[in-house]
Amino acid sequence: MEEVLLRKMQSIVGWSDEEGDGIFCPGGTISNLYSILVARYHFYPEVKTRGMGALPQLALFTSEHSHYSVKKSAAVLGLGSENVVTVKCDERGKMIPAELESAIVTAEEKGLVPFYVNATAGTTVYGAFDPLDDVADICNRHTLWMHVDAAWGGGLLMSDRHRMKLQGIERAWSVTWNPHKMMGVPLQCSVILVKKKGLLKECNEMGAEYLFQTDKPYDVSYDTGDKSIQCGRHVDAFKLWLMWKAKGSEGFGAQVDKCLENAEYLYDQLQRRAGFELVFKNKPEHCNVCFWYTPPSLRGLPPGEDRDTRLHQVAPQIKGKMMEKGSVLIGYQPFGAKVNFFRCVFSNPATQHEDIDFLLEEIIWLSHDL
């Protein structure tokens, strides 16, 4: 089942039947860690036996809006979080290709050796999609491993309407995709796809004779354990296989379309109601909608530090009241110079427009005395 699903997902990404490998992982952070692990092994196979001391000082690149797991993986793998170069994004949260190329050249001038670029398809906060074709062109010019973290955005590949937002993903050398996000599979269900067949096994195998005997009376290619950095694993493939059988690819696509329709509905409603302000004016690309709510008591304040300080406290106070009441929950966070704002993320296709209207009414009601 795992092999059937991996082949299916590789074909959806756009890879041919002759290429592609992968394994189910315990979450997107571990999937991203695998991508850096195999990329390092691809360029420097001696690291497996001789360690980091045998390698030059490596550098990897990711956008300032990317998931924290890239830095965490660099720390875990001994590359060092300081050697993760964060690349500037535009106002929409997309990596700027020219900034990536400049960062690579600067790193080389400092004596670092670039080897890996992480592009994000569906950032955590803004739901932005990096320009994958442009990133792929740069990686080709500099012979760098291109990874696409599509943990959040990979589900859009199931939608005929939205899959073009990941144009260029087929050029990646590895891809993270979390069915436990947009596809609605229960936690945990994450996949790392690697374009070069056999690389996962070469990188990770230890050939323990008490587990991975080569003279077993069946096809030992089904002994996939040595491709993993784990030993025991959950049978995460089983629940996804069952869901795919039940819903079909069209069913998953319809779910994705409904979630993005809900995001667009919220985006439209926020522009029609007093007190709500979008963090960025563009129509959402994904299911993330970011916004502030300003209670009537703050609406007369001029822009400045005092207003920002007060507005920064609004979202946490409303969230606290939501938790006490138990009617609805929504996340919030600051981002860079932006004070706390709400981040509404749709991943449940059962959500209706009435639920979204209720959310906005609750925010207004719970802040009436702030």
PDB file of N, CA and C in Angstrom, residues 93-164:
ATOM      1  N   GLY A  93       4.617  37.411   0.877  1.00  0.00           N
ATOM      2  CA  GLY A  93       5.231  36.278   1.565  1.00  0.00           C
ATOM      3  C   GLY A  93       5.934  35.296   0.660  1.00  0.00           C
ATOM      4  N   LYS A  94       6.147  35.677  -0.612  1.00  0.00           N
ATOM      5  CA  LYS A  94       6.827  34.799  -1.566  1.00  0.00           C
ATOM      6  C   LYS A  94       8.324  35.116  -1.602  1.00  0.00           C
ATOM      7  N   MET A  95       9.141  34.069  -1.684  1.00  0.00           N
ATOM      8  CA  MET A  95      10.580  34.273  -1.825  1.00  0.00           C
ATOM      9  C   MET A  95      10.887  35.070  -3.082  1.00  0.00           C
ATOM     10  N   ILE A  96      11.802  36.043  -2.969  1.00  0.00           N
ATOM     11  CA  ILE A  96      12.208  36.861  -4.111  1.00  0.00           C
ATOM     12  C   ILE A  96      13.403  36.192  -4.783  1.00  0.00           C
ATOM     13  N   PRO A  97      13.258  35.719  -6.029  1.00  0.00           N
ATOM     14  CA  PRO A  97      14.345  34.979  -6.687  1.00  0.00           C
ATOM     15  C   PRO A  97      15.668  35.734  -6.711  1.00  0.00           C
ATOM     16  N   ALA A  98      15.638  37.017  -7.009  1.00  0.00           N
ATOM     17  CA  ALA A  98      16.876  37.800  -7.064  1.00  0.00           C
ATOM     18  C   ALA A  98      17.583  37.822  -5.717  1.00  0.00           C
ATOM     19  N   GLU A  99      16.802  37.844  -4.641  1.00  0.00           N
ATOM     20  CA  GLU A  99      17.382  37.824  -3.294  1.00  0.00           C
ATOM     21  C   GLU A  99      18.021  36.464  -3.000  1.00  0.00           C
ATOM     22  N   LEU A 100      17.411  35.391  -3.516  1.00  0.00           N
ATOM     23  CA  LEU A 100      17.995  34.065  -3.337  1.00  0.00           C
ATOM     24  C   LEU A 100      19.348  33.980  -4.036  1.00  0.00           C
ATOM     25  N   GLU A 101      19.393  34.426  -5.285  1.00  0.00           N
ATOM     26  CA  GLU A 101      20.651  34.363  -6.028  1.00  0.00           C
ATOM     27  C   GLU A 101      21.725  35.204  -5.345  1.00  0.00           C
ATOM     28  N   SER A 102      21.347  36.368  -4.876  1.00  0.00           N
ATOM     29  CA  SER A 102      22.291  37.242  -4.180  1.00  0.00           C
ATOM     30  C   SER A 102      22.809  36.586  -2.898  1.00  0.00           C
ATOM     31  N   ALA A 103      21.901  35.910  -2.165  1.00  0.00           N
ATOM     32  CA  ALA A 103      22.290  35.248  -0.913  1.00  0.00           C
ATOM     33  C   ALA A 103      23.272  34.107  -1.175  1.00  0.00           C
ATOM     34  N   ILE A 104      23.071  33.390  -2.274  1.00  0.00           N
ATOM     35  CA  ILE A 104      23.973  32.285  -2.631  1.00  0.00           C
ATOM     36  C   ILE A 104      25.373  32.824  -2.933  1.00  0.00           C
ATOM     37  N   VAL A 105      25.444  33.892  -3.719  1.00  0.00           N
ATOM     38  CA  VAL A 105      26.732  34.495  -4.084  1.00  0.00           C
ATOM     39  C   VAL A 105      27.438  35.026  -2.841  1.00  0.00           C
ATOM     40  N   THR A 106      26.674  35.686  -1.958  1.00  0.00           N
ATOM     41  CA  THR A 106      27.250  36.230  -0.722  1.00  0.00           C
ATOM     42  C   THR A 106      27.802  35.127   0.164  1.00  0.00           C
ATOM     43  N   ALA A 107      27.074  34.021   0.270  1.00  0.00           N
ATOM     44  CA  ALA A 107      27.531  32.892   1.086  1.00  0.00           C
ATOM     45  C   ALA A 107      28.848  32.336   0.546  1.00  0.00           C
ATOM     46  N   GLU A 108      28.937  32.223  -0.782  1.00  0.00           N
ATOM     47  CA  GLU A 108      30.175  31.727  -1.405  1.00  0.00           C
ATOM     48  C   GLU A 108      31.345  32.668  -1.131  1.00  0.00           C
ATOM     49  N   GLU A 109      31.084  33.966  -1.168  1.00  0.00           N
ATOM     50  CA  GLU A 109      32.133  34.947  -0.901  1.00  0.00           C
ATOM     51  C   GLU A 109      32.634  34.855   0.529  1.00  0.00           C
ATOM     52  N   LYS A 110      31.777  34.382   1.436  1.00  0.00           N
ATOM     53  CA  LYS A 110      32.160  34.224   2.844  1.00  0.00           C
ATOM     54  C   LYS A 110      32.872  32.898   3.113  1.00  0.00           C
ATOM     55  N   GLY A 111      33.022  32.089   2.063  1.00  0.00           N
ATOM     56  CA  GLY A 111      33.708  30.822   2.218  1.00  0.00           C
ATOM     57  C   GLY A 111      32.802  29.647   2.524  1.00  0.00           C
ATOM     58  N   LEU A 112      31.490  29.864   2.502  1.00  0.00           N
ATOM     59  CA  LEU A 112      30.547  28.772   2.718  1.00  0.00           C
ATOM     60  C   LEU A 112      30.296  28.034   1.401  1.00  0.00           C
ATOM     61  N   VAL A 113      29.817  26.807   1.507  1.00  0.00           N
ATOM     62  CA  VAL A 113      29.511  26.014   0.319  1.00  0.00           C
ATOM     63  C   VAL A 113      28.004  25.765   0.249  1.00  0.00           C
ATOM     64  N   PRO A 114      27.264  26.486  -0.587  1.00  0.00           N
ATOM     65  CA  PRO A 114      25.825  26.249  -0.731  1.00  0.00           C
ATOM     66  C   PRO A 114      25.566  24.855  -1.309  1.00  0.00           C
ATOM     67  N   PHE A 115      24.495  24.206  -0.809  1.00  0.00           N
ATOM     68  CA  PHE A 115      24.169  22.889  -1.369  1.00  0.00           C
ATOM     69  C   PHE A 115      22.675  22.625  -1.456  1.00  0.00           C
ATOM     70  N   TYR A 116      21.813  23.446  -0.824  1.00  0.00           N
ATOM     71  CA  TYR A 116      20.397  23.080  -0.671  1.00  0.00           C
ATOM     72  C   TYR A 116      19.551  24.339  -0.591  1.00  0.00           C
ATOM     73  N   VAL A 117      18.416  24.314  -1.292  1.00  0.00           N
ATOM     74  CA  VAL A 117      17.438  25.404  -1.210  1.00  0.00           C
ATOM     75  C   VAL A 117      16.074  24.805  -0.890  1.00  0.00           C
ATOM     76  N   ASN A 118      15.419  25.375   0.107  1.00  0.00           N
ATOM     77  CA  ASN A 118      14.049  24.977   0.435  1.00  0.00           C
ATOM     78  C   ASN A 118      13.082  26.032  -0.092  1.00  0.00           C
ATOM     79  N   ALA A 119      12.201  25.630  -0.992  1.00  0.00           N
ATOM     80  CA  ALA A 119      11.111  26.498  -1.452  1.00  0.00           C
ATOM     81  C   ALA A 119       9.830  26.031  -0.773  1.00  0.00           C
ATOM     82  N   THR A 120       8.983  26.967  -0.403  1.00  0.00           N
ATOM     83  CA  THR A 120       7.766  26.622   0.330  1.00  0.00           C
ATOM     84  C   THR A 120       6.543  26.763  -0.569  1.00  0.00           C
ATOM     85  N   ALA A 121       5.722  25.727  -0.581  1.00  0.00           N
ATOM     86  CA  ALA A 121       4.448  25.763  -1.297  1.00  0.00           C
ATOM     87  C   ALA A 121       3.340  25.757  -0.255  1.00  0.00           C
ATOM     88  N   GLY A 122       2.916  26.956   0.138  1.00  0.00           N
ATOM     89  CA  GLY A 122       1.926  27.107   1.198  1.00  0.00           C
ATOM     90  C   GLY A 122       2.590  27.422   2.519  1.00  0.00           C
ATOM     91  N   THR A 123       2.984  28.697   2.727  1.00  0.00           N
ATOM     92  CA  THR A 123       3.653  29.074   3.976  1.00  0.00           C
ATOM     93  C   THR A 123       2.671  29.011   5.141  1.00  0.00           C
ATOM     94  N   THR A 124       3.228  28.850   6.336  1.00  0.00           N
ATOM     95  CA  THR A 124       2.407  28.611   7.520  1.00  0.00           C
ATOM     96  C   THR A 124       1.488  29.775   7.837  1.00  0.00           C
ATOM     97  N   VAL A 125       1.999  31.000   7.724  1.00  0.00           N
ATOM     98  CA  VAL A 125       1.212  32.165   8.143  1.00  0.00           C
ATOM     99  C   VAL A 125       0.376  32.717   6.990  1.00  0.00           C
ATOM    100  N   TYR A 126       1.011  33.076   5.888  1.00  0.00           N
ATOM    101  CA  TYR A 126       0.297  33.731   4.788  1.00  0.00           C
ATOM    102  C   TYR A 126      -0.289  32.755   3.778  1.00  0.00           C
ATOM    103  N   GLY A 127       0.154  31.502   3.801  1.00  0.00           N
ATOM    104  CA  GLY A 127      -0.305  30.561   2.773  1.00  0.00           C
ATOM    105  C   GLY A 127       0.242  30.893   1.403  1.00  0.00           C
ATOM    106  N   ALA A 128       1.475  31.400   1.355  1.00  0.00           N
ATOM    107  CA  ALA A 128       2.076  31.853   0.095  1.00  0.00           C
ATOM    108  C   ALA A 128       2.812  30.710  -0.604  1.00  0.00           C
ATOM    109  N   PHE A 129       2.935  30.844  -1.917  1.00  0.00           N
ATOM    110  CA  PHE A 129       3.633  29.862  -2.737  1.00  0.00           C
ATOM    111  C   PHE A 129       4.845  30.526  -3.379  1.00  0.00           C
ATOM    112  N   ASP A 130       6.035  30.015  -3.057  1.00  0.00           N
ATOM    113  CA  ASP A 130       7.245  30.548  -3.669  1.00  0.00           C
ATOM    114  C   ASP A 130       7.224  30.283  -5.177  1.00  0.00           C
ATOM    115  N   PRO A 131       7.899  31.118  -5.970  1.00  0.00           N
ATOM    116  CA  PRO A 131       7.943  30.929  -7.437  1.00  0.00           C
ATOM    117  C   PRO A 131       8.860  29.753  -7.785  1.00  0.00           C
ATOM    118  N   LEU A 132       8.295  28.563  -7.891  1.00  0.00           N
ATOM    119  CA  LEU A 132       9.081  27.332  -7.962  1.00  0.00           C
ATOM    120  C   LEU A 132       9.939  27.253  -9.221  1.00  0.00           C
ATOM    121  N   ASP A 133       9.411  27.674 -10.357  1.00  0.00           N
ATOM    122  CA  ASP A 133      10.203  27.617 -11.590  1.00  0.00           C
ATOM    123  C   ASP A 133      11.433  28.517 -11.501  1.00  0.00           C
ATOM    124  N   ASP A 134      11.260  29.709 -10.937  1.00  0.00           N
ATOM    125  CA  ASP A 134      12.398  30.625 -10.788  1.00  0.00           C
ATOM    126  C   ASP A 134      13.438  30.039  -9.838  1.00  0.00           C
ATOM    127  N   VAL A 135      12.973  29.441  -8.740  1.00  0.00           N
ATOM    128  CA  VAL A 135      13.894  28.819  -7.785  1.00  0.00           C
ATOM    129  C   VAL A 135      14.624  27.652  -8.449  1.00  0.00           C
ATOM    130  N   ALA A 136      13.898  26.865  -9.245  1.00  0.00           N
ATOM    131  CA  ALA A 136      14.514  25.732  -9.941  1.00  0.00           C
ATOM    132  C   ALA A 136      15.594  26.197 -10.916  1.00  0.00           C
ATOM    133  N   ASP A 137      15.358  27.303 -11.614  1.00  0.00           N
ATOM    134  CA  ASP A 137      16.360  27.841 -12.535  1.00  0.00           C
ATOM    135  C   ASP A 137      17.645  28.196 -11.787  1.00  0.00           C
ATOM    136  N   ILE A 138      17.490  28.827 -10.626  1.00  0.00           N
ATOM    137  CA  ILE A 138      18.654  29.227  -9.824  1.00  0.00           C
ATOM    138  C   ILE A 138      19.400  27.994  -9.310  1.00  0.00           C
ATOM    139  N   CYS A 139      18.646  26.998  -8.837  1.00  0.00           N
ATOM    140  CA  CYS A 139      19.270  25.766  -8.351  1.00  0.00           C
ATOM    141  C   CYS A 139      20.038  25.060  -9.466  1.00  0.00           C
ATOM    142  N   ASN A 140      19.485  25.079 -10.669  1.00  0.00           N
ATOM    143  CA  ASN A 140      20.175  24.473 -11.817  1.00  0.00           C
ATOM    144  C   ASN A 140      21.487  25.198 -12.129  1.00  0.00           C
ATOM    145  N   ARG A 141      21.444  26.530 -12.075  1.00  0.00           N
ATOM    146  CA  ARG A 141      22.646  27.312 -12.381  1.00  0.00           C
ATOM    147  C   ARG A 141      23.766  27.046 -11.380  1.00  0.00           C
ATOM    148  N   HIS A 142      23.392  26.842 -10.122  1.00  0.00           N
ATOM    149  CA  HIS A 142      24.397  26.698  -9.065  1.00  0.00           C
ATOM    150  C   HIS A 142      24.574  25.251  -8.605  1.00  0.00           C
ATOM    151  N   THR A 143      23.896  24.317  -9.276  1.00  0.00           N
ATOM    152  CA  THR A 143      23.948  22.886  -8.925  1.00  0.00           C
ATOM    153  C   THR A 143      23.617  22.681  -7.445  1.00  0.00           C
ATOM    154  N   LEU A 144      22.444  23.137  -7.061  1.00  0.00           N
ATOM    155  CA  LEU A 144      21.966  22.992  -5.682  1.00  0.00           C
ATOM    156  C   LEU A 144      20.764  22.045  -5.643  1.00  0.00           C
ATOM    157  N   TRP A 145      20.613  21.358  -4.546  1.00  0.00           N
ATOM    158  CA  TRP A 145      19.450  20.502  -4.312  1.00  0.00           C
ATOM    159  C   TRP A 145      18.233  21.396  -4.082  1.00  0.00           C
ATOM    160  N   MET A 146      17.173  21.170  -4.831  1.00  0.00           N
ATOM    161  CA  MET A 146      15.933  21.930  -4.633  1.00  0.00           C
ATOM    162  C   MET A 146      14.900  21.057  -3.945  1.00  0.00           C
ATOM    163  N   HIS A 147      14.506  21.502  -2.749  1.00  0.00           N
ATOM    164  CA  HIS A 147      13.431  20.838  -2.003  1.00  0.00           C
ATOM    165  C   HIS A 147      12.210  21.751  -1.998  1.00  0.00           C
ATOM    166  N   VAL A 148      11.026  21.158  -2.094  1.00  0.00           N
ATOM    167  CA  VAL A 148       9.788  21.924  -1.947  1.00  0.00           C
ATOM    168  C   VAL A 148       9.056  21.419  -0.706  1.00  0.00           C
ATOM    169  N   ASP A 149       8.917  22.305   0.265  1.00  0.00           N
ATOM    170  CA  ASP A 149       8.120  21.993   1.447  1.00  0.00           C
ATOM    171  C   ASP A 149       6.666  22.301   1.102  1.00  0.00           C
ATOM    172  N   ALA A 150       5.965  21.263   0.639  1.00  0.00           N
ATOM    173  CA  ALA A 150       4.539  21.390   0.304  1.00  0.00           C
ATOM    174  C   ALA A 150       3.691  20.691   1.353  1.00  0.00           C
ATOM    175  N   ALA A 151       4.187  20.702   2.597  1.00  0.00           N
ATOM    176  CA  ALA A 151       3.443  20.069   3.684  1.00  0.00           C
ATOM    177  C   ALA A 151       2.018  20.620   3.729  1.00  0.00           C
ATOM    178  N   TRP A 152       1.892  21.928   3.644  1.00  0.00           N
ATOM    179  CA  TRP A 152       0.584  22.578   3.728  1.00  0.00           C
ATOM    180  C   TRP A 152      -0.062  22.721   2.352  1.00  0.00           C
ATOM    181  N   GLY A 153       0.724  23.057   1.342  1.00  0.00           N
ATOM    182  CA  GLY A 153       0.142  23.357   0.035  1.00  0.00           C
ATOM    183  C   GLY A 153       0.042  22.182  -0.907  1.00  0.00           C
ATOM    184  N   GLY A 154       0.641  21.036  -0.552  1.00  0.00           N
ATOM    185  CA  GLY A 154       0.640  19.900  -1.466  1.00  0.00           C
ATOM    186  C   GLY A 154      -0.748  19.407  -1.827  1.00  0.00           C
ATOM    187  N   GLY A 155      -1.683  19.566  -0.908  1.00  0.00           N
ATOM    188  CA  GLY A 155      -3.049  19.125  -1.170  1.00  0.00           C
ATOM    189  C   GLY A 155      -3.680  19.793  -2.378  1.00  0.00           C
ATOM    190  N   LEU A 156      -3.192  21.000  -2.738  1.00  0.00           N
ATOM    191  CA  LEU A 156      -3.747  21.706  -3.886  1.00  0.00           C
ATOM    192  C   LEU A 156      -3.445  20.983  -5.198  1.00  0.00           C
ATOM    193  N   LEU A 157      -2.472  20.068  -5.181  1.00  0.00           N
ATOM    194  CA  LEU A 157      -2.198  19.263  -6.367  1.00  0.00           C
ATOM    195  C   LEU A 157      -3.383  18.373  -6.732  1.00  0.00           C
ATOM    196  N   MET A 158      -4.274  18.123  -5.768  1.00  0.00           N
ATOM    197  CA  MET A 158      -5.451  17.293  -6.012  1.00  0.00           C
ATOM    198  C   MET A 158      -6.553  18.065  -6.729  1.00  0.00           C
ATOM    199  N   SER A 159      -6.411  19.388  -6.799  1.00  0.00           N
ATOM    200  CA  SER A 159      -7.461  20.238  -7.372  1.00  0.00           C
ATOM    201  C   SER A 159      -7.087  20.702  -8.770  1.00  0.00           C
ATOM    202  N   ASP A 160      -7.939  20.406  -9.753  1.00  0.00           N
ATOM    203  CA  ASP A 160      -7.708  20.897 -11.108  1.00  0.00           C
ATOM    204  C   ASP A 160      -7.716  22.420 -11.153  1.00  0.00           C
ATOM    205  N   ARG A 161      -8.460  23.032 -10.243  1.00  0.00           N
ATOM    206  CA  ARG A 161      -8.619  24.483 -10.221  1.00  0.00           C
ATOM    207  C   ARG A 161      -7.404  25.199  -9.642  1.00  0.00           C
ATOM    208  N   HIS A 162      -6.715  24.561  -8.696  1.00  0.00           N
ATOM    209  CA  HIS A 162      -5.679  25.270  -7.945  1.00  0.00           C
ATOM    210  C   HIS A 162      -4.268  24.699  -8.094  1.00  0.00           C
ATOM    211  N   ARG A 163      -4.103  23.581  -8.759  1.00  0.00           N
ATOM    212  CA  ARG A 163      -2.789  22.949  -8.800  1.00  0.00           C
ATOM    213  C   ARG A 163      -1.735  23.787  -9.530  1.00  0.00           C
ATOM    214  N   MET A 164      -2.180  24.740 -10.356  1.00  0.00           N
ATOM    215  CA  MET A 164      -1.203  25.558 -11.088  1.00  0.00           C
ATOM    216  C   MET A 164      -0.399  26.449 -10.144  1.00  0.00           C
TER     217      MET A 164
END
